[in-house]
CSV table of C-alpha atoms and ligand atoms in Angstrom, one decimal:
chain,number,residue,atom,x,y,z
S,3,UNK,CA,-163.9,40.3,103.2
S,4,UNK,CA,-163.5,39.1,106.6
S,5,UNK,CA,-165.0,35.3,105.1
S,6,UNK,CA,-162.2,35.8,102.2
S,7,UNK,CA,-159.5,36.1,105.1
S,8,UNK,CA,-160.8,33.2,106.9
S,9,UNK,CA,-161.1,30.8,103.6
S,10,UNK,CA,-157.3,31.7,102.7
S,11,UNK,CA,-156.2,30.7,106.3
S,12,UNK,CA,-158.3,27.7,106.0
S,13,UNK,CA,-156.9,26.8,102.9
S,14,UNK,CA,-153.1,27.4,104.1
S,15,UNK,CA,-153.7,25.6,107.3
S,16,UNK,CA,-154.9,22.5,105.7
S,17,UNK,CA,-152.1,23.2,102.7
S,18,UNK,CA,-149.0,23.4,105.0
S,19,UNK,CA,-150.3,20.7,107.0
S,20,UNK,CA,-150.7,18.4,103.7
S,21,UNK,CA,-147.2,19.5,102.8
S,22,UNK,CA,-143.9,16.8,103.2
S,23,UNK,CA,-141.2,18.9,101.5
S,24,UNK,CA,-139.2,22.0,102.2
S,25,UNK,CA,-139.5,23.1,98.1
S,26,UNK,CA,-143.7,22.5,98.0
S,27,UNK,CA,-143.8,24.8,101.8
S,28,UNK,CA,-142.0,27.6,100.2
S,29,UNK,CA,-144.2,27.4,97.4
S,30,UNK,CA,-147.3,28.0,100.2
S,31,UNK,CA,-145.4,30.6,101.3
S,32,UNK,CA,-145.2,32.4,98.1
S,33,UNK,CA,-148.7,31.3,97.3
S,34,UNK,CA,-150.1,32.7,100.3
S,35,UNK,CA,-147.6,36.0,101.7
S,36,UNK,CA,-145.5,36.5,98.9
S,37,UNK,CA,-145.7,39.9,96.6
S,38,UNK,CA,-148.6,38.5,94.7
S,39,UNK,CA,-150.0,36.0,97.0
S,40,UNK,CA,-153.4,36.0,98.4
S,41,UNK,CA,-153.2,37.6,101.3
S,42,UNK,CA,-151.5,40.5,100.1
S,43,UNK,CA,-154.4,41.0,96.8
S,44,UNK,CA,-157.2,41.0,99.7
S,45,UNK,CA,-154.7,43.6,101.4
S,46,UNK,CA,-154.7,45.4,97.6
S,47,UNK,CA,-158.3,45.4,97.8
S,48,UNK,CA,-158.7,47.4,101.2
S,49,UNK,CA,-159.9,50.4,98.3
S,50,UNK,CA,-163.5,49.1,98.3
S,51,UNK,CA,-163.8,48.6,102.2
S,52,UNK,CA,-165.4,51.3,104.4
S,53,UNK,CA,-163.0,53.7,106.7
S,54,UNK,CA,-164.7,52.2,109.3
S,55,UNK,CA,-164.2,48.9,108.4
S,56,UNK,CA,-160.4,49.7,107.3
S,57,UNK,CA,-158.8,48.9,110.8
S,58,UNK,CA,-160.3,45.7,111.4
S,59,UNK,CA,-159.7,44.7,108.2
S,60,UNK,CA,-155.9,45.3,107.9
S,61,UNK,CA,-156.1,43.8,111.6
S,62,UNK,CA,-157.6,40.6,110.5
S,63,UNK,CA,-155.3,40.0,107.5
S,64,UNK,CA,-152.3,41.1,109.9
S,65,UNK,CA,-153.3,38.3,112.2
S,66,UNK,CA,-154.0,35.9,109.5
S,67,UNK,CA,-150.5,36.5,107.9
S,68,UNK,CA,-149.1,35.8,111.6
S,69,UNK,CA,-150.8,32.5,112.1
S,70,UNK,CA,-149.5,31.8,108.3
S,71,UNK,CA,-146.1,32.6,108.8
S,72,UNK,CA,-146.2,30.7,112.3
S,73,UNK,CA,-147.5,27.8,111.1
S,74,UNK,CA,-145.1,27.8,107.8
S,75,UNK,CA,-142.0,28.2,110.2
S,76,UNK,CA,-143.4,25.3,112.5
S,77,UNK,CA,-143.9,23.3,109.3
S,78,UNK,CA,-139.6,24.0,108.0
S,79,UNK,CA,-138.5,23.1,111.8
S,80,UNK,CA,-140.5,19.7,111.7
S,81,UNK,CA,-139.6,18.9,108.0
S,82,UNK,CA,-135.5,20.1,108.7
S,83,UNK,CA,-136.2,17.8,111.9
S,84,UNK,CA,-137.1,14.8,110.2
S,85,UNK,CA,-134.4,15.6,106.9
S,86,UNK,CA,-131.8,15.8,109.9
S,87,UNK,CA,-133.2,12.5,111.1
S,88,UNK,CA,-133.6,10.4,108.1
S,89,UNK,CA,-129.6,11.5,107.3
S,90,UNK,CA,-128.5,10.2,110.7
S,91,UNK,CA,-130.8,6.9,110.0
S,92,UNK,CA,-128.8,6.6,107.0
S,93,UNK,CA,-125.7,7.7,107.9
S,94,UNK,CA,-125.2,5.2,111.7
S,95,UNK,CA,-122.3,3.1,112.3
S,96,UNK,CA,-123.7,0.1,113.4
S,97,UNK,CA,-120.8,-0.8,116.4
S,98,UNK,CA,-121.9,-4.6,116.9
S,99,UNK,CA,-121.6,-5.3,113.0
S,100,UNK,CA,-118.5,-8.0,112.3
S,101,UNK,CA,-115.4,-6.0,111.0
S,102,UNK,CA,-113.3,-6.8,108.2
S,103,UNK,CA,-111.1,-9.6,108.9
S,104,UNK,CA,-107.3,-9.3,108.3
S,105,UNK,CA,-105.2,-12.2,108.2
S,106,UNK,CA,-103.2,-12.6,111.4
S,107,UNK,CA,-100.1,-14.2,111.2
S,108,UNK,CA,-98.5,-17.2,112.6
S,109,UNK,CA,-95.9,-18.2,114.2
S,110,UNK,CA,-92.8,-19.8,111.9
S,111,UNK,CA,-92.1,-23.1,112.6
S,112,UNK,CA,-88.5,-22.9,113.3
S,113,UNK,CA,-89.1,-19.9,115.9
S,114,UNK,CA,-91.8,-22.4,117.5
S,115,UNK,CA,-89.3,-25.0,117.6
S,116,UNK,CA,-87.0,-22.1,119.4
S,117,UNK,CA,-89.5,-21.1,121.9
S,118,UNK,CA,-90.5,-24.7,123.0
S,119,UNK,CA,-86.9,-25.9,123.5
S,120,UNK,CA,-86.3,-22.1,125.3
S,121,UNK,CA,-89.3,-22.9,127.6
S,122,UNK,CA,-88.2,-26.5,128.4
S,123,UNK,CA,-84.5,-25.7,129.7
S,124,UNK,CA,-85.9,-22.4,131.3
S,125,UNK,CA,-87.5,-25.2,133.2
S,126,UNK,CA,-84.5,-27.1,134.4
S,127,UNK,CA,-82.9,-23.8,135.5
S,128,UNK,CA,-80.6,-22.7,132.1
S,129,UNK,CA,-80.4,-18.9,131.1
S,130,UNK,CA,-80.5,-18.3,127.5
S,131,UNK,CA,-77.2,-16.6,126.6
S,132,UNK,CA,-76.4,-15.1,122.9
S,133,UNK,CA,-73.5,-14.3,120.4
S,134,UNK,CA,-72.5,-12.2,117.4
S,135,UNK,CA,-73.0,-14.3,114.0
S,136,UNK,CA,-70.2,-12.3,112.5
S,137,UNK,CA,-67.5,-14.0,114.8
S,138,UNK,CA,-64.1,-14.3,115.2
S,139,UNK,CA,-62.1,-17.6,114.3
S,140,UNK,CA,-60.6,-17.2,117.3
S,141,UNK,CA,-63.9,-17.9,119.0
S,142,UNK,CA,-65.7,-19.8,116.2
S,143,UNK,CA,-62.6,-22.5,116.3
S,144,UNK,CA,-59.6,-21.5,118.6
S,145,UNK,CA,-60.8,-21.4,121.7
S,146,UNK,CA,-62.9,-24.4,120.3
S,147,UNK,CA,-59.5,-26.8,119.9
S,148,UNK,CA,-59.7,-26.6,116.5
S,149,UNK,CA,-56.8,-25.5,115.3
S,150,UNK,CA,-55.2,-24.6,112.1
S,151,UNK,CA,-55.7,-27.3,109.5
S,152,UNK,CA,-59.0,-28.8,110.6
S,153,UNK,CA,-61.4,-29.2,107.9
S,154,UNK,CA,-64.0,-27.7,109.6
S,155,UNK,CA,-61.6,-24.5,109.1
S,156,UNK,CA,-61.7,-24.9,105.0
S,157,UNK,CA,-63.5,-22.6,102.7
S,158,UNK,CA,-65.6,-24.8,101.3
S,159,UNK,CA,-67.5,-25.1,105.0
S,160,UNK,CA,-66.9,-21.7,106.4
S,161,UNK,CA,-67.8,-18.3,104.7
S,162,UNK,CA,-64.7,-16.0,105.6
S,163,UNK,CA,-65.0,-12.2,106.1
S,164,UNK,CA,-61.2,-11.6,106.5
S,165,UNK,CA,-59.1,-14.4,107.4
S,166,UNK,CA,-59.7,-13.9,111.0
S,167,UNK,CA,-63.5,-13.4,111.0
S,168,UNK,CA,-66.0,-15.8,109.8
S,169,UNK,CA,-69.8,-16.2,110.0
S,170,UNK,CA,-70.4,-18.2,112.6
S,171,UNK,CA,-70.1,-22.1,111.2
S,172,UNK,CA,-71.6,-23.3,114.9
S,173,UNK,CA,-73.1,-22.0,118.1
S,174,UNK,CA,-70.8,-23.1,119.7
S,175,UNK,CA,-68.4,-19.9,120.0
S,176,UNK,CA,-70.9,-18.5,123.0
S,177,UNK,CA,-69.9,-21.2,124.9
S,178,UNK,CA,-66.1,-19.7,125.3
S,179,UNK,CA,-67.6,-16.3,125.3
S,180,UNK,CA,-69.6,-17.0,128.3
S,181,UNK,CA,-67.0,-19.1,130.2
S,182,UNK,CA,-64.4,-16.3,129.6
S,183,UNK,CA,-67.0,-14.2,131.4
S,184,UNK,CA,-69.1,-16.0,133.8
S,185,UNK,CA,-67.6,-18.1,137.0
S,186,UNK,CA,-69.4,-21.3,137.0
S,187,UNK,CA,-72.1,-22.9,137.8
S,188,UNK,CA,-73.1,-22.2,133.9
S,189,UNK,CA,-76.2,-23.5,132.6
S,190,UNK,CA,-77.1,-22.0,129.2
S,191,UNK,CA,-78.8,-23.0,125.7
S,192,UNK,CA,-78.1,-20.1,123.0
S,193,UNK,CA,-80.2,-20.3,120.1
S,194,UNK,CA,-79.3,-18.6,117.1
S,195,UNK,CA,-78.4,-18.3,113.5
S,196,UNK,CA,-75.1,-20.2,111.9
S,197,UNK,CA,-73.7,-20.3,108.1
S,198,UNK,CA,-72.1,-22.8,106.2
S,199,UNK,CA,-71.0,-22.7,102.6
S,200,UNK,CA,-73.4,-25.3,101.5
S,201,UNK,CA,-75.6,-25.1,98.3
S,202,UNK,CA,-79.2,-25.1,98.6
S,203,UNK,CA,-81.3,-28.5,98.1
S,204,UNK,CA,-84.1,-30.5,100.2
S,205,UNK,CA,-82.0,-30.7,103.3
S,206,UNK,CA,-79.0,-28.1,102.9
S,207,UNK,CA,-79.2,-23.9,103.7
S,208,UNK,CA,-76.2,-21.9,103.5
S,209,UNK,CA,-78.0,-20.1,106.9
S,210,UNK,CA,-79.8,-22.5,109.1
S,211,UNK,CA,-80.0,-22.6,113.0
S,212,UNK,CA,-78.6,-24.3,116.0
S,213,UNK,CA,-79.2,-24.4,120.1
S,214,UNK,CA,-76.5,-24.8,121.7
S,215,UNK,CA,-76.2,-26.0,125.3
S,216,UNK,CA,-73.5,-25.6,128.1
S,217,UNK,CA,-73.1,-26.8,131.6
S,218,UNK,CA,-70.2,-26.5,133.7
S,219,UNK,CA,-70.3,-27.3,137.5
S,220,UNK,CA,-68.0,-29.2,139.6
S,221,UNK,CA,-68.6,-33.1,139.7
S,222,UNK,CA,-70.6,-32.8,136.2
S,223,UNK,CA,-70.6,-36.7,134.6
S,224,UNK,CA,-71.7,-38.3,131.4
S,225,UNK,CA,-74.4,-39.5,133.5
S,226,UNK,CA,-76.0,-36.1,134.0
S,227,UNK,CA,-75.7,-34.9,130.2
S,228,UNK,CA,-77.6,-38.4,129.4
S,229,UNK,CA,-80.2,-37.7,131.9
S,230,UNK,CA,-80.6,-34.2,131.0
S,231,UNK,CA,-81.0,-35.3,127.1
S,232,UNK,CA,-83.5,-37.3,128.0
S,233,UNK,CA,-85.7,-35.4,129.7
S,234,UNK,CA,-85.2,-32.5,126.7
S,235,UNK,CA,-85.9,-35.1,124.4
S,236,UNK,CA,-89.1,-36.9,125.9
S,237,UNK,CA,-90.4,-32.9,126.5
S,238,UNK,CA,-89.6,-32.3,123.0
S,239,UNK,CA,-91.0,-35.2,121.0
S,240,UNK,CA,-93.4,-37.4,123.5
S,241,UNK,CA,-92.9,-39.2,126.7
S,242,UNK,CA,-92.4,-42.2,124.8
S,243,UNK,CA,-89.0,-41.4,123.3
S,244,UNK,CA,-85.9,-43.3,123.7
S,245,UNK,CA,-82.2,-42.0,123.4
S,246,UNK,CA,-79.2,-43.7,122.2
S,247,UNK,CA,-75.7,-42.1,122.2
S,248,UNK,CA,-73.0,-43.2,119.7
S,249,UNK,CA,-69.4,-42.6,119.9
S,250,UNK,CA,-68.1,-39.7,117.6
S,251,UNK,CA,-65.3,-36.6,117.3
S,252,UNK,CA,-65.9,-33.4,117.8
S,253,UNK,CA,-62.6,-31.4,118.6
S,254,UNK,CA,-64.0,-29.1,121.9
S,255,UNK,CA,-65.5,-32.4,123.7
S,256,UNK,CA,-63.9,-35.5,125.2
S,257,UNK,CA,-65.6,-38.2,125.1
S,258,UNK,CA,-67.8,-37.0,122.4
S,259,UNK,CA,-71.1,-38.7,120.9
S,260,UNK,CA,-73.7,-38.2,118.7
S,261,UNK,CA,-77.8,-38.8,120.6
S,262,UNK,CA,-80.2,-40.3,118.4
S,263,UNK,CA,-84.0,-40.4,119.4
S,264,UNK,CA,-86.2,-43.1,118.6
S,265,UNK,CA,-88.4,-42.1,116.0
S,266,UNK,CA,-91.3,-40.4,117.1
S,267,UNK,CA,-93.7,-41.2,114.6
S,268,UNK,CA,-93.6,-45.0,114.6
S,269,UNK,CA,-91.8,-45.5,118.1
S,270,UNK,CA,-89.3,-47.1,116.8
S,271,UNK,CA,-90.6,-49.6,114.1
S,272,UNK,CA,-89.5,-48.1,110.9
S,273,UNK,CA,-91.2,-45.6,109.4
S,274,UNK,CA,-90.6,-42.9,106.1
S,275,UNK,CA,-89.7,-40.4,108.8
S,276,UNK,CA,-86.8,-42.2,110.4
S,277,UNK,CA,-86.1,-43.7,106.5
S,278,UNK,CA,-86.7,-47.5,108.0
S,279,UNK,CA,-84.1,-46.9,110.4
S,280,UNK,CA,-86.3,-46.2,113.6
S,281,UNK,CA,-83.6,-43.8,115.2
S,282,UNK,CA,-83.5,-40.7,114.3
S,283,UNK,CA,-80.0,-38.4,114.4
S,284,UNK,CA,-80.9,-35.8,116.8
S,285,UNK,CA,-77.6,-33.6,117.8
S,286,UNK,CA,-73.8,-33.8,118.7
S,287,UNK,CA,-72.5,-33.4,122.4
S,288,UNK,CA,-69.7,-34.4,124.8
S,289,UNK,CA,-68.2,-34.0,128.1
S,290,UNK,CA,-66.2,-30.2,127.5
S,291,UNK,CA,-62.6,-30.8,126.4
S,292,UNK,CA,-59.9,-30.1,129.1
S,293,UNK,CA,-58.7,-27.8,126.7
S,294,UNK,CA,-60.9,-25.4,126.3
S,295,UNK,CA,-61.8,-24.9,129.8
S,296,UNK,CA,-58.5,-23.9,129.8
S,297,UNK,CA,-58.7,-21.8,127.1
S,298,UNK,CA,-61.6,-19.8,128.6
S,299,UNK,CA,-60.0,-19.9,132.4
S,300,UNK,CA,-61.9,-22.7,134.3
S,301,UNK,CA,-59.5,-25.0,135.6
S,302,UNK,CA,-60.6,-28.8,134.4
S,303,UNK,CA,-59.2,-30.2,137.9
S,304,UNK,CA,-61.7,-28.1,139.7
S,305,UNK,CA,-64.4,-28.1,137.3
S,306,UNK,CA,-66.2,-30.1,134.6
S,307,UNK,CA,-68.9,-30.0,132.0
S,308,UNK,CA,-71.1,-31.0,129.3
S,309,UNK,CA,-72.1,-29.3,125.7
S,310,UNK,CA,-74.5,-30.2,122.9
S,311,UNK,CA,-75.6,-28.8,119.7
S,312,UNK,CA,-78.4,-29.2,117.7
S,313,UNK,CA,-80.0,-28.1,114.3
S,314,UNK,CA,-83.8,-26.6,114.6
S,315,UNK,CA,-84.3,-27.2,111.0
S,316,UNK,CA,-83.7,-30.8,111.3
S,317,UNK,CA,-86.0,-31.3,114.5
S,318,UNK,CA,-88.7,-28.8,112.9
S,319,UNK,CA,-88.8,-31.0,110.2
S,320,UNK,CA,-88.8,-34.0,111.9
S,321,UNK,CA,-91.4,-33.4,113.9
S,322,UNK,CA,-93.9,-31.7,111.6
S,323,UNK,CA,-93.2,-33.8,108.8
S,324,UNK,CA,-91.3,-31.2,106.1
S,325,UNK,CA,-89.6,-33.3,103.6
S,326,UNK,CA,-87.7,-30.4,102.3
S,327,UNK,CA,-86.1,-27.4,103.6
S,328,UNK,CA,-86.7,-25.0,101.5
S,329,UNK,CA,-90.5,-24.6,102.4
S,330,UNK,CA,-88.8,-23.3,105.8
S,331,UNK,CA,-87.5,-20.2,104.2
S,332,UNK,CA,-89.8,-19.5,101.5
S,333,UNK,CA,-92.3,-17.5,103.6
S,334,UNK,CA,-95.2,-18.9,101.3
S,335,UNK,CA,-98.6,-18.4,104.2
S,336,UNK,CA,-100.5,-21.3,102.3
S,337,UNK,CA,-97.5,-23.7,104.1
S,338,UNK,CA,-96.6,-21.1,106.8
S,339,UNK,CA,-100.4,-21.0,108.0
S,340,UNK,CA,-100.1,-25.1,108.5
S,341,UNK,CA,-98.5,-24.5,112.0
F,410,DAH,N1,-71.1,-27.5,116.9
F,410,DAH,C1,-71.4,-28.8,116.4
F,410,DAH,C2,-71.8,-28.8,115.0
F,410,DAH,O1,-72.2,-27.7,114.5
F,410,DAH,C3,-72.5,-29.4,117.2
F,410,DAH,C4,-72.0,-29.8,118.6
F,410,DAH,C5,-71.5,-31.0,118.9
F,410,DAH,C6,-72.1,-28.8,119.6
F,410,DAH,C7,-71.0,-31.3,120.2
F,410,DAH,C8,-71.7,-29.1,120.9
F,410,DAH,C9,-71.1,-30.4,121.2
F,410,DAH,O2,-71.8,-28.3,121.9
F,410,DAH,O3,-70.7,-30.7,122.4
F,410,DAH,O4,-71.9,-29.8,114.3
């Protein structure tokens, strides 16, 4: 009897130490302590043992179930142990493995153009100012000298809201709204959006964009809105660039000229950019018309001034080559991505 005990915990020992998985241990289990197992047939069998004998017996299978059970529940920890383990293995975020990449954006050309010409005047001292795009006329031409019966007033060029508000044909309406406001010295550039009722094609938008630039000061000459174009325009488009003015109208600037740069992509030679010419048109500008100082308050004996105006469509495309507008507000990322 007492060999029988010890060859069934032998055989268990070496059975739950053989075993890997949770469903063959609790097959020992049943195999060994269950209702019909082994252990409990020997216990079954106590009928043919002497009275003596009984107690030591039922002892020894006692003990034997103990270091059964003991080892069985040693066995489930280590097996739900390594289950547990081989789960979190599996299951690990690897922190240092590359993510998914997401496109990131870019910058549009025409808001790069912006920010370059921004950072340049921000340089020489200029505040950027700002105005409503749904203006009056009285700001978008009176106070401009334009009076009733320029063309610039017509409806083919102007997109009227009611017949005294417009969208803004020009940037150049902040200028009055920031003399009427500000005492000079003024030194601002506004850049900003401005509609015309042009059809679309390779060079036209009915909404394109202008900076506009104002300086009023007292003793301000020619001399210093030439100098001051220069340096803009060398910053702009390469040390290298020349300027040239030519005499033109616009009604809120006396003199007035149009600046021309030499053409940055050949220097001056003739090129497809500057279409052979080797200038290229750049913006309009003039010494600020008596007239509308007045009209916003400065007195032209005590003070004087220079404005300009220029399109950041026409520069943007200039300078990175865009032979047609269009791309500009298309928002395709296979152009956009270029800059
Ligand atoms: N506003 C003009 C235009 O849209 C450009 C311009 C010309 C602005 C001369 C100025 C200026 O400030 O002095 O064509």
């Amino acid at each position: 009897m007492k060999d029988k005990i010890t060859g069934i915990t032998n055989e268990a020992k070496s059975a739950i130490q053989e075993v890997s998985e949770l469903q063959a241990l609790n097959d020992i289990r049943v195999k060994y302590l269950g209702k019909k197992g082994e252990l409990t047939l020997v216990l079954r069998g106590m009928g043919e043992v002497s009275p003596e004998e009984r107690p030591v017996i039922g002892s020894l299978i006692n003990e034997a179930k103990e270091v059964i059970e003991n080892l069985i529940k040693e066995k489930e920890e280590n097996l739900r142990n390594a289950e547990l383990n081989e789960q979190l293995k599996k299951e690990t975020i690897d922190v240092t493995f590359p993510s998914k990449q997401r496109g990131v954006g870019s910058i549009h050309p025409i808001t790069k153009i912006i920010d370059e010409v921004k950072e340049i005047f921000l340089g020489l001292g200029y505040e950027v100012a700002d105005g409503p795009e749904i203006e009056t006329a009285h700001y978008n031409f009176d106070q401009l000298n334009t009076p009733l019966g320029h063309p610039a007033r017509d409806l083919q060029d102007t997109f009227y809201i009611t017949d005294d508000i417009v969208l803004r044909s020009q940037t150049s309406p902040v200028q009055a709204r920031v003399m009427e406001k500000q005492k000079p010295p003024i030194k601002i550039i506004c850049p900003g959006a401005v509609y015309r009722s042009d059809s679309v094609d390779a060079t036209h938008s009915p909404v394109f964009h202008q900076i506009e630039g104002l300086v009023i000061d007292k003793h301000i000459t020619m001399a210093d809105l030439k100098g001051t174009l220069e340096i803009f325009a060398k910053k702009c488009l390469g040390e290298n660039t020349k300027i040239r003015f030519r005499p033109h109208h616009f009604p809120f600037t006396e003199p007035s000229a149009e600046a021309d740069v030499s053409c940055f992509v050949c220097g001056g030679n003739g090129c497809r950019v500057c279409k052979g010419e080797g200038w290229i048109e750049l913006l309009g500008c003039g010494m600020v018309h008596p007239n509308v100082l007045r009209n916003c308050g400065i007195s032209p004996e005590e003070y004087s001034g220079f404005a300009f105006g220029f399109g950041v469509e026409r520069i943007a495309m200039a300078k990175y080559g865009i032979d047609d507008m269009r791309l500009l507000y298309e928002n395709d990322v296979r152009f956009l991505k270029q800059f």
